[in-house]
PDB file of C-alpha atoms in Angstrom:
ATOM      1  CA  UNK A   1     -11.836 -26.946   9.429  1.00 85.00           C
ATOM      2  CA  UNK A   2     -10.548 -29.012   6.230  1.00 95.00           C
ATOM      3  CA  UNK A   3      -7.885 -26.962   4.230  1.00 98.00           C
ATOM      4  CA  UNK A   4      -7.686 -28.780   0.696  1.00 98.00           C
ATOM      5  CA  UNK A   5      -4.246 -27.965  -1.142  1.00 98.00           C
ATOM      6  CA  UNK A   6      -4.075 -29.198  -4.743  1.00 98.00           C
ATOM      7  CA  UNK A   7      -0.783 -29.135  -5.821  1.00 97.00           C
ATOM      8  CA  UNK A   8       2.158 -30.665  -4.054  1.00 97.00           C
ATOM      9  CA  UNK A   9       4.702 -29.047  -5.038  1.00 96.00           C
ATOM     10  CA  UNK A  10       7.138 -26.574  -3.599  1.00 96.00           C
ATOM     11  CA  UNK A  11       5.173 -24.258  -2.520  1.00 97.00           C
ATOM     12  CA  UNK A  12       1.950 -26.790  -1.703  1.00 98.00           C
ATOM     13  CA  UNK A  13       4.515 -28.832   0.796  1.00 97.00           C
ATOM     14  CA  UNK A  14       5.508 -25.767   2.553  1.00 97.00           C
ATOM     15  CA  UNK A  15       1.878 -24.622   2.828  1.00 98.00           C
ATOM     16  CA  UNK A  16       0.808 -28.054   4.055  1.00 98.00           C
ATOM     17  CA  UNK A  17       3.523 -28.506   6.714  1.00 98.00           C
ATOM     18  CA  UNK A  18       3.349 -24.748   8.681  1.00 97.00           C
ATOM     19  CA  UNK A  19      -1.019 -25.001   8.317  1.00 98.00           C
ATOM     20  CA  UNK A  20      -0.380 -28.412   9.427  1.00 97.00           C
ATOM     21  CA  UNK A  21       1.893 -27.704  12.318  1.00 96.00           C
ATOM     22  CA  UNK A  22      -0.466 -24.604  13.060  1.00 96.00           C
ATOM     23  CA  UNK A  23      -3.198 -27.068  14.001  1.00 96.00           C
ATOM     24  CA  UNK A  24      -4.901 -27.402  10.803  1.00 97.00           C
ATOM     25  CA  UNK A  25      -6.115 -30.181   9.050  1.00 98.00           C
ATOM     26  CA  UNK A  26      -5.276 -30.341   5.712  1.00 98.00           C
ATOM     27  CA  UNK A  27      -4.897 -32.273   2.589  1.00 98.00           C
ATOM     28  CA  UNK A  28      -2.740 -32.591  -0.071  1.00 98.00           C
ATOM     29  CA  UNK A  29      -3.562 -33.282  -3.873  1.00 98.00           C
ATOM     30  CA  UNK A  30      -0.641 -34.180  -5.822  1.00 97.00           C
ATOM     31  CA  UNK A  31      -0.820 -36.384  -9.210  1.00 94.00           C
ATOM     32  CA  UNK A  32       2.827 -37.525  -9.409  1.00 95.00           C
ATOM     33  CA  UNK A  33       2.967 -40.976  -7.764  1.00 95.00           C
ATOM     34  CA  UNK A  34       6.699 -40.272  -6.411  1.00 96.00           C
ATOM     35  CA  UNK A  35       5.710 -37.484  -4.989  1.00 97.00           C
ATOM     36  CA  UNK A  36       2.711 -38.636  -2.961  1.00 97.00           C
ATOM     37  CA  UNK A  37       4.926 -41.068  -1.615  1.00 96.00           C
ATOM     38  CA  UNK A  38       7.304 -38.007  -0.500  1.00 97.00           C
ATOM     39  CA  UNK A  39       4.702 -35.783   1.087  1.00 97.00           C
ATOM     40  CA  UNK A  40       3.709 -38.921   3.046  1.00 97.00           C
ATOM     41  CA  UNK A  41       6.630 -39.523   4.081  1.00 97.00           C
ATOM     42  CA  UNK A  42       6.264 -36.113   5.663  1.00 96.00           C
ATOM     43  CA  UNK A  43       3.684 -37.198   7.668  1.00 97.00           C
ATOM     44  CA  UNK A  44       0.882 -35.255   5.348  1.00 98.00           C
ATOM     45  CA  UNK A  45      -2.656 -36.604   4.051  1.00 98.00           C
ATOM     46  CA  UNK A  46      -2.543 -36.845   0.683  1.00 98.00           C
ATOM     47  CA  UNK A  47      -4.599 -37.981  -2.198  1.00 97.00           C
ATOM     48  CA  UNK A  48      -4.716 -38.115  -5.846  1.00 97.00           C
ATOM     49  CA  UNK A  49      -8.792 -37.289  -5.833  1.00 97.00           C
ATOM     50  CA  UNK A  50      -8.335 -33.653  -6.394  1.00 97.00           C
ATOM     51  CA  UNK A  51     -13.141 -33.897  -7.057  1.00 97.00           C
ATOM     52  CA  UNK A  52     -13.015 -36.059  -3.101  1.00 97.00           C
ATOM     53  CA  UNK A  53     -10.431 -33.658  -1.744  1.00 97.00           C
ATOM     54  CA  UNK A  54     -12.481 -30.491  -2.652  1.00 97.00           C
ATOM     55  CA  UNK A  55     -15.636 -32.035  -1.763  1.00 97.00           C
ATOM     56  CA  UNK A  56     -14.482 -32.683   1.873  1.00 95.00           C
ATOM     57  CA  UNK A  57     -12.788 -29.005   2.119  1.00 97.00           C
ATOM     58  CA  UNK A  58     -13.719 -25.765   3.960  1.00 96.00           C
ATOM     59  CA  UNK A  59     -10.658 -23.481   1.895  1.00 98.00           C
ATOM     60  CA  UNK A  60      -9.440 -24.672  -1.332  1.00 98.00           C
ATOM     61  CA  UNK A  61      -5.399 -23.504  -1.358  1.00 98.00           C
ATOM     62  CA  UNK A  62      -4.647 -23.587  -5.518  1.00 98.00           C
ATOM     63  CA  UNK A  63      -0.507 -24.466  -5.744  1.00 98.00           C
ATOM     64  CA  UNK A  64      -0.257 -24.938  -9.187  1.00 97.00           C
ATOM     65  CA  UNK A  65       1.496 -23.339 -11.981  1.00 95.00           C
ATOM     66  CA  UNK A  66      -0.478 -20.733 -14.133  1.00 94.00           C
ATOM     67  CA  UNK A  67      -1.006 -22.866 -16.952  1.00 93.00           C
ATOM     68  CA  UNK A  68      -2.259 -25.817 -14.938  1.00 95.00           C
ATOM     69  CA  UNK A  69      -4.950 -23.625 -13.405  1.00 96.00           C
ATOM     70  CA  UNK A  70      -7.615 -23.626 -15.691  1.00 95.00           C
ATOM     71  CA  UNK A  71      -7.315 -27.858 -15.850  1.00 96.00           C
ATOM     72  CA  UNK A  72      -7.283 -27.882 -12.087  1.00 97.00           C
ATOM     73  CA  UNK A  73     -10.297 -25.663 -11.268  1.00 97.00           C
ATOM     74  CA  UNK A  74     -12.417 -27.021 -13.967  1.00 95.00           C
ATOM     75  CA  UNK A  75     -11.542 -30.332 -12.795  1.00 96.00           C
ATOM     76  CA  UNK A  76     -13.060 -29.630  -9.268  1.00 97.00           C
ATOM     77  CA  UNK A  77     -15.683 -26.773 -10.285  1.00 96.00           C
ATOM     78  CA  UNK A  78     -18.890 -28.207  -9.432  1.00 95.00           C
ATOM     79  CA  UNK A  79     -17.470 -28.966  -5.665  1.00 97.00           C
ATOM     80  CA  UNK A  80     -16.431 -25.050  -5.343  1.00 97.00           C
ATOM     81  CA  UNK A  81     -19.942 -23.617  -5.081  1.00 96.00           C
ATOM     82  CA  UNK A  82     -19.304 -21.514  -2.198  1.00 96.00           C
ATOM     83  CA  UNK A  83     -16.984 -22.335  -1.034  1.00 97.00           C
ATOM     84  CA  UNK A  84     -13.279 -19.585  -0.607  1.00 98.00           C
ATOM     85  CA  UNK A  85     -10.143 -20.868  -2.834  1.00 98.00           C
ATOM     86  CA  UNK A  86      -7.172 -19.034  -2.193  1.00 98.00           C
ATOM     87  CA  UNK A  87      -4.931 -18.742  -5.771  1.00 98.00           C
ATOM     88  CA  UNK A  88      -1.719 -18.823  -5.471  1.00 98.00           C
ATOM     89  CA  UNK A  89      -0.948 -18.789  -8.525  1.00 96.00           C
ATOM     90  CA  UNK A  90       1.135 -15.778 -10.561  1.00 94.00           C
ATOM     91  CA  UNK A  91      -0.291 -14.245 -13.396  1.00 94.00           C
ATOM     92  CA  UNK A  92      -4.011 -15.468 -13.080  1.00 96.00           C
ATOM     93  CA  UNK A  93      -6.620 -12.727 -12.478  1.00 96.00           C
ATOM     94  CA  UNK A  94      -9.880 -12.887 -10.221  1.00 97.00           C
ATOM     95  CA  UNK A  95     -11.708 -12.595 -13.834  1.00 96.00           C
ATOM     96  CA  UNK A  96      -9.700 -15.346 -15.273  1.00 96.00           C
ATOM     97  CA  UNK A  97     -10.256 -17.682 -11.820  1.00 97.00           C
ATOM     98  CA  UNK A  98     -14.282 -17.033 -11.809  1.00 96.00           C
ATOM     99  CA  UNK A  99     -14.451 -17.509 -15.399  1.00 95.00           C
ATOM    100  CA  UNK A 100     -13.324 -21.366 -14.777  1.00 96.00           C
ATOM    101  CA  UNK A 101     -15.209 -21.919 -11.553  1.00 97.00           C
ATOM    102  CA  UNK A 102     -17.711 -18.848 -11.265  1.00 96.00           C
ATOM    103  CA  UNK A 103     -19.747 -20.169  -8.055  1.00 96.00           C
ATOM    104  CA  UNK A 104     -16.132 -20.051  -5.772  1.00 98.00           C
ATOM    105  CA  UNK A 105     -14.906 -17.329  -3.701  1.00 98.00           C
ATOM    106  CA  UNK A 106     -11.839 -16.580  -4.643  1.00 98.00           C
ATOM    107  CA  UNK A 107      -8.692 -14.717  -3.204  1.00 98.00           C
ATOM    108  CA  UNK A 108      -6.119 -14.335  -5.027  1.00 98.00           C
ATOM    109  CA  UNK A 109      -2.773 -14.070  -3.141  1.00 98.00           C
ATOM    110  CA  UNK A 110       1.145 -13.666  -4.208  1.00 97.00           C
ATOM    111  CA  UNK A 111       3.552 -15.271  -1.472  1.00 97.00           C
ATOM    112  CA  UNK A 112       7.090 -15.564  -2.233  1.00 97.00           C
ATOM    113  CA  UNK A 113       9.499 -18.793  -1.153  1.00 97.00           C
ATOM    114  CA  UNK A 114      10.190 -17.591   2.257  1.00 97.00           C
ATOM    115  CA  UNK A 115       6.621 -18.923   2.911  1.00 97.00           C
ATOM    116  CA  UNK A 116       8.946 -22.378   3.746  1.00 97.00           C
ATOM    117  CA  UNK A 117      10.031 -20.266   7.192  1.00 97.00           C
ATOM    118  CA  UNK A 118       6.702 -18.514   7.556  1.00 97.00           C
ATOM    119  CA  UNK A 119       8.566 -15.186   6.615  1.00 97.00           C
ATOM    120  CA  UNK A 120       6.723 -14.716   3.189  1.00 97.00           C
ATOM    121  CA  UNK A 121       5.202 -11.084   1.816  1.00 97.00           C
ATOM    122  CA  UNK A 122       1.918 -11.998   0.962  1.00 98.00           C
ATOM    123  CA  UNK A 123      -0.047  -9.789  -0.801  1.00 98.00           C
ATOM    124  CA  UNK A 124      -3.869 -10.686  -1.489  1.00 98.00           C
ATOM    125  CA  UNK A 125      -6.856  -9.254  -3.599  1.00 98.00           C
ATOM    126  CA  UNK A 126     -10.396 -10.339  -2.803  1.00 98.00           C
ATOM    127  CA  UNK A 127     -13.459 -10.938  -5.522  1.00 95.00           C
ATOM    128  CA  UNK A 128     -16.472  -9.076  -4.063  1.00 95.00           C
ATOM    129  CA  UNK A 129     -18.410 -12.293  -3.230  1.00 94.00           C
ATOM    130  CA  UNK A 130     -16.056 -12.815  -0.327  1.00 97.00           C
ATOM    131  CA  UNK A 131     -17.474 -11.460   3.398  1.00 97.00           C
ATOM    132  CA  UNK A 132     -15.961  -9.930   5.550  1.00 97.00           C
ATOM    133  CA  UNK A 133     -15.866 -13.037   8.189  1.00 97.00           C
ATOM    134  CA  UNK A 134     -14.622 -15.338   5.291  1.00 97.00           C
ATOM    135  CA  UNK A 135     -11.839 -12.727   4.383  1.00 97.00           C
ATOM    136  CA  UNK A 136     -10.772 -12.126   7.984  1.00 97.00           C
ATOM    137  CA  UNK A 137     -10.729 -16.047   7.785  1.00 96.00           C
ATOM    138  CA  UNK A 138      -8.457 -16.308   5.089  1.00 97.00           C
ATOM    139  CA  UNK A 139      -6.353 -13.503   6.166  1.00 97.00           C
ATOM    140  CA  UNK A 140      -5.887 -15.228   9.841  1.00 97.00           C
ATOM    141  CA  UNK A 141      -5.128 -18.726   7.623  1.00 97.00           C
ATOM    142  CA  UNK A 142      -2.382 -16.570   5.262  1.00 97.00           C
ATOM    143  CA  UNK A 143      -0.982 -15.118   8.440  1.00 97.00           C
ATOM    144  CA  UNK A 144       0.195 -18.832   9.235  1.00 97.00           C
ATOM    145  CA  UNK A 145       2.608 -18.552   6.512  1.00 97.00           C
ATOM    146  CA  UNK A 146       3.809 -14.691   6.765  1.00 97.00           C
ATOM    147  CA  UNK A 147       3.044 -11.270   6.561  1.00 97.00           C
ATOM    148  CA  UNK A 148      -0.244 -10.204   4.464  1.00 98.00           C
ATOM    149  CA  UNK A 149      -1.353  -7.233   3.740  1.00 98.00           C
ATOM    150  CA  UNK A 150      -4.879  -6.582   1.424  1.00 98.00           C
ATOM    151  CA  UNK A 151      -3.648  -4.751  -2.258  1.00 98.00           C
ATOM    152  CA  UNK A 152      -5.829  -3.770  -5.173  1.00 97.00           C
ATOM    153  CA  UNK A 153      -5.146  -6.656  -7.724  1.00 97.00           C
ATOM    154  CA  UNK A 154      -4.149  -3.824 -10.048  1.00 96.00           C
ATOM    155  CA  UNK A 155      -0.712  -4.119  -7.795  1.00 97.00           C
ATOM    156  CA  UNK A 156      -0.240  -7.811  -8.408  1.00 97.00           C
ATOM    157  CA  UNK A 157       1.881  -7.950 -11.860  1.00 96.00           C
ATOM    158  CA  UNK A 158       3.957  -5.388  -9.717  1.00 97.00           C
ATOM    159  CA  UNK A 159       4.246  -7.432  -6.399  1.00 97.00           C
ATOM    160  CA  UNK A 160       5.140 -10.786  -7.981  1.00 96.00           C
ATOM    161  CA  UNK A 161       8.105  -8.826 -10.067  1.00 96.00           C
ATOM    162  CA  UNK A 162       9.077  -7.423  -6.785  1.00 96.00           C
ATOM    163  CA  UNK A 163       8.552  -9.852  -4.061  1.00 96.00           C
ATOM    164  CA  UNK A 164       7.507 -13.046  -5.595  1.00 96.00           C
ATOM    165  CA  UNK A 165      11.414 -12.567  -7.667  1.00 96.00           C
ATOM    166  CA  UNK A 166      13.287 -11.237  -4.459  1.00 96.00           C
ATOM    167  CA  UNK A 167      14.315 -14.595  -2.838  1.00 97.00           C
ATOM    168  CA  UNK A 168      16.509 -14.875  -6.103  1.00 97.00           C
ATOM    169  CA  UNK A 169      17.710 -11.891  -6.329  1.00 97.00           C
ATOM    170  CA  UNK A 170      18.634 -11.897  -2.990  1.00 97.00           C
ATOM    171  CA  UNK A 171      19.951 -15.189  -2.848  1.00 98.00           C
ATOM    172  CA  UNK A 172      22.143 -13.667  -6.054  1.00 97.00           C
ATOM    173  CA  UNK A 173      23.059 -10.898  -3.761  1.00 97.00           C
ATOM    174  CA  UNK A 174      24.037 -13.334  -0.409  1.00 98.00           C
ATOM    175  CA  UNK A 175      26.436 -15.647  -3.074  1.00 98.00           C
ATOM    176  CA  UNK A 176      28.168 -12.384  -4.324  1.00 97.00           C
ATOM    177  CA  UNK A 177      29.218 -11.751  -0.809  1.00 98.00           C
ATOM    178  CA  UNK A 178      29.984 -15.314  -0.023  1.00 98.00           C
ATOM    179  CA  UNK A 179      32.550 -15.581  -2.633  1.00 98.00           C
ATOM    180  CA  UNK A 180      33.146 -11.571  -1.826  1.00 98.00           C
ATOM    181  CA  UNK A 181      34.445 -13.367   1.973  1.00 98.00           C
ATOM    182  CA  UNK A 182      36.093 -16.386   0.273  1.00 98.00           C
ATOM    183  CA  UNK A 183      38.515 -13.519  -1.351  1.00 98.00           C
ATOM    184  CA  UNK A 184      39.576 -12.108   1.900  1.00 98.00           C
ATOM    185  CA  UNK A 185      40.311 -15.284   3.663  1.00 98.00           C
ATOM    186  CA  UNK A 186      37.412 -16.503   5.497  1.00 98.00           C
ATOM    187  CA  UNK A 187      35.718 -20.064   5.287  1.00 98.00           C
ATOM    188  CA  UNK A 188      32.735 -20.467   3.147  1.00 98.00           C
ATOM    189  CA  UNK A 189      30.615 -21.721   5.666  1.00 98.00           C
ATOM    190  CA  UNK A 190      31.364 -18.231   7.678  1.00 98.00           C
ATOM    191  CA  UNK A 191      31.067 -16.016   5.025  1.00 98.00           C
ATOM    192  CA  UNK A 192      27.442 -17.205   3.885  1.00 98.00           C
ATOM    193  CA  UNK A 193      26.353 -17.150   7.314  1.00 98.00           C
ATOM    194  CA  UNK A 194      27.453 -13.110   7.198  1.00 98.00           C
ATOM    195  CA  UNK A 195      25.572 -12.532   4.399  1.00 98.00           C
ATOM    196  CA  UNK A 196      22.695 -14.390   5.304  1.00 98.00           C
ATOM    197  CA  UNK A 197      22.395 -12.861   8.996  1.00 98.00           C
ATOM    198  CA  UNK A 198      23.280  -9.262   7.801  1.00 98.00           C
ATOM    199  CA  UNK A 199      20.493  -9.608   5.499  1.00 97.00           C
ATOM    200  CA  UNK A 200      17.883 -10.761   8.100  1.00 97.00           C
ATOM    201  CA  UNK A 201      19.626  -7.507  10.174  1.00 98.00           C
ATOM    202  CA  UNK A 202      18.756  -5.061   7.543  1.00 98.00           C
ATOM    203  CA  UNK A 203      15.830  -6.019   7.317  1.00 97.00           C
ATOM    204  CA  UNK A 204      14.133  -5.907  10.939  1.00 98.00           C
ATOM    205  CA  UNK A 205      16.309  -2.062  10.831  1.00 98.00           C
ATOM    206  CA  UNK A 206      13.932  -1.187   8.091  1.00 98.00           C
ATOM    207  CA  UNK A 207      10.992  -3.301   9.591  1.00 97.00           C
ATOM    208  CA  UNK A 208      10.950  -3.012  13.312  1.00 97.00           C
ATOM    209  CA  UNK A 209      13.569  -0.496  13.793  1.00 98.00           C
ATOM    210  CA  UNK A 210      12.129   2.055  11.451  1.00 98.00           C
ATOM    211  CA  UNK A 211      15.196   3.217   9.526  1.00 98.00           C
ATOM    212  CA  UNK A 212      14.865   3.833   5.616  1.00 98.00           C
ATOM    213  CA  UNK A 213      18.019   2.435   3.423  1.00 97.00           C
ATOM    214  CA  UNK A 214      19.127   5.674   3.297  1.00 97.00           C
ATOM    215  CA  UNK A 215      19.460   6.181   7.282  1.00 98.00           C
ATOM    216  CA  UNK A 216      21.087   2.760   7.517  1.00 98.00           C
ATOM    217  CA  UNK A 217      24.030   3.453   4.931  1.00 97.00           C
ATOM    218  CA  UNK A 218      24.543   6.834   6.453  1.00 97.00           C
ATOM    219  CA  UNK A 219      24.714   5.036  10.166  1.00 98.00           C
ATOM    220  CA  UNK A 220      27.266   2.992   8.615  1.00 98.00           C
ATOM    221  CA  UNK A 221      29.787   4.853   6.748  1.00 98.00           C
ATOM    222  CA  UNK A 222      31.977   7.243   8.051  1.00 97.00           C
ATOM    223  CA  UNK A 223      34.605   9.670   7.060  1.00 97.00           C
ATOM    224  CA  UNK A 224      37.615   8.101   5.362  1.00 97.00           C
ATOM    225  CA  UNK A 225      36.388   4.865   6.513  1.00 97.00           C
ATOM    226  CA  UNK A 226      36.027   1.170   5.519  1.00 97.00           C
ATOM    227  CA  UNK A 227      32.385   1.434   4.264  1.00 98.00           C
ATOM    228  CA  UNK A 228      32.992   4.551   2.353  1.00 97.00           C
ATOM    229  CA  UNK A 229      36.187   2.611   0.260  1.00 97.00           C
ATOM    230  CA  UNK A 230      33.561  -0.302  -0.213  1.00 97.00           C
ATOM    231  CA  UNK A 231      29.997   1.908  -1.393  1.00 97.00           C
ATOM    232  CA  UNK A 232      33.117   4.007  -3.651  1.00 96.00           C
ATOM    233  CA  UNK A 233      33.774   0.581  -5.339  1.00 96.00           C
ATOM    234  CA  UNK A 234      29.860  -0.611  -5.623  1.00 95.00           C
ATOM    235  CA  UNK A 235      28.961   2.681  -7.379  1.00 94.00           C
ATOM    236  CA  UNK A 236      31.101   2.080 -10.248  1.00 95.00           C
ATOM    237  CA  UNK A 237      29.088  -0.462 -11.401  1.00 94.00           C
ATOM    238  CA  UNK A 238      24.949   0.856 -12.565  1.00 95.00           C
ATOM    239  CA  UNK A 239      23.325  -1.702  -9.567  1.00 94.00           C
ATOM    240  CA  UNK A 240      20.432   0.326  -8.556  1.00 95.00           C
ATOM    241  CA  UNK A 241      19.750   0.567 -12.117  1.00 96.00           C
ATOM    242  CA  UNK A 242      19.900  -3.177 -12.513  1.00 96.00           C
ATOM    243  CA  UNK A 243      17.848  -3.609  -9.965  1.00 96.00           C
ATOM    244  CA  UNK A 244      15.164  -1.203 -11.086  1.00 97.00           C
ATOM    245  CA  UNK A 245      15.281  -2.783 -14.845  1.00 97.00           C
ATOM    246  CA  UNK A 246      15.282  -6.286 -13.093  1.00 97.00           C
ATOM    247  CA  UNK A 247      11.903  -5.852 -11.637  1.00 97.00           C
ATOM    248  CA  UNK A 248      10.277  -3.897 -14.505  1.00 97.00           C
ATOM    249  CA  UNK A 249      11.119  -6.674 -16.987  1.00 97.00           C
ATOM    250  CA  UNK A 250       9.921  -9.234 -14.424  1.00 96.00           C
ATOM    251  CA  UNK A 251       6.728  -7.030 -14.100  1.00 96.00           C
ATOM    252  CA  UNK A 252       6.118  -6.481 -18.094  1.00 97.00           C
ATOM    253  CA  UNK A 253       6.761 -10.524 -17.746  1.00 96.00           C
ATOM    254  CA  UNK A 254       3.932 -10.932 -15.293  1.00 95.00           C
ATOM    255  CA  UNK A 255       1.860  -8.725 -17.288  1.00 93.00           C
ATOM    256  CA  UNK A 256       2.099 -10.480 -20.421  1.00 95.00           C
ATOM    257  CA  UNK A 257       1.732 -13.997 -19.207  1.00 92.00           C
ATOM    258  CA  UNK A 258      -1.415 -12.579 -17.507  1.00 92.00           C
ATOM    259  CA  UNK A 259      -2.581 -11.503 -21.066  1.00 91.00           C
ATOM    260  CA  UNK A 260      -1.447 -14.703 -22.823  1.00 92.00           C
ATOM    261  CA  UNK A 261      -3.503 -16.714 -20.612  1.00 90.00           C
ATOM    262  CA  UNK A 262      -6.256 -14.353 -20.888  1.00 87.00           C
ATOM    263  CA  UNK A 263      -6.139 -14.273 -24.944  1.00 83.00           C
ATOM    264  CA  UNK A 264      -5.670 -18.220 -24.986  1.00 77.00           C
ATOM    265  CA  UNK A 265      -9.366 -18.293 -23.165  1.00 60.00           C
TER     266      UNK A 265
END
């Protein structure tokens, strides 16, 4: 089975290498002469025929940025008929998608950048033209690249605010306690590899260990204790609150690019 990718980016190379190293074959559309030469140097088929690429294709993957999808699927439509393309694209509704190529199946999905280690949250939302086999298709292809889970597209402003953000957040979160280590005397190297791994910890509690947030800090902080003095310290500052406000602007932000691109059709 050919998997076409159009768009080499960030998120198109890390696609292309784990489908690729999961045994399928796929190919790589990328207009930027530079880059071509980069994702070849990967050892990945690519082209600059985005029409020759879709032609040849069982799944269309779209990794392109919101605005560049309407340009992208237009440019390919009339080798879509069909055939499932998987959007990954933030912002652009099922409507929006069939209204440039309306003889595609499309999924549209919301992965985040752990997708580059295979650990991405990726939420996707069928149109009803998709079967059942092709879904269970897609969903076994998505599965390559992380967790998936099938969401009414109503959720998806709300997912890509949430976990499409969180790597940065996160990675704001891990540098905090990096230079958090640096002021108590250990290396940087050390202190970054704390954060990181204590991080990856708290999460398979939660995941695979079943404990909510709430169970965890309770586990942890005792009586006149360390953790106590440290969570005393945190609270003086509104960071649930930030957090909350965070993801609601980066929702309403979602929302209105979605109707921006929607009004500029």
């Amino acid at each position: 089975m050919r998997v076409t990718i159009i768009g080499g980016g960030v998120i198109g190379e890390a696609v292309a290498r784990n489908l690729s190293s999961s045994g399928y074959d796929v190919l790589v559309t990328e207009k930027r002469i530079n880059r071509v030469e980069e994702l070849r140097s990967m050892g990945l088929k690519v082209t600059m025929d985005n029409k020759a690429a879709a032609k040849q294709a069982s799944i269309i993957i779209l990794c392109v940025k919101p605005k560049d999808v309407e340009q992208a699927l237009r440019e390919v439509n009339k080798e879509l008929k069909g055939k499932i393309v998987i959007s990954l694209a933030a912002a652009v509704s099922l409507k929006l998608l069939k209204k440039f190529a309306p003889e595609a199946k499309f999924i549209r999905a919301m992965p985040n950048l752990a997708i580059i280690v295979r650990e991405a949250y990726i939420a996707y939302s069928p149109d009803p033209k998709v079967s059942q086999e092709e879904l269970e298709l897609a969903a076994k292809l998505l599965s390559m690249l992380g967790k998936v889970r099938r969401v009414d597209e109503s959720y998806m402003d709300a997912i890509t605010a949430l976990s499409g953000c969180a790597p940065a957040y996160l990675a704001l979160i891990a540098e905090a306690m990096m230079y958090a280590g640096l002021k108590v005397g250990l290396d940087r190297r050390m202190a970054l590899s704390i954060a990181a791994q204590t991080m990856i910890g708290t999460g398979k509690l939660i995941l695979e260990g079943g404990k909510t947030p709430s169970q965890i800090r309770d586990m942890v902080t005792t009586p006149g204790g360390v953790t106590i003095e440290g969570l005393f310290e945190l609270e003086r500052i509104p960071i649930r609150h930030a957090f909350m406000s965070a993801i609601k602007v980066a929702r309403d932000k979602s929302h209105k690019i979605a109707k921006a691109l929607v009004e500029k059709k």
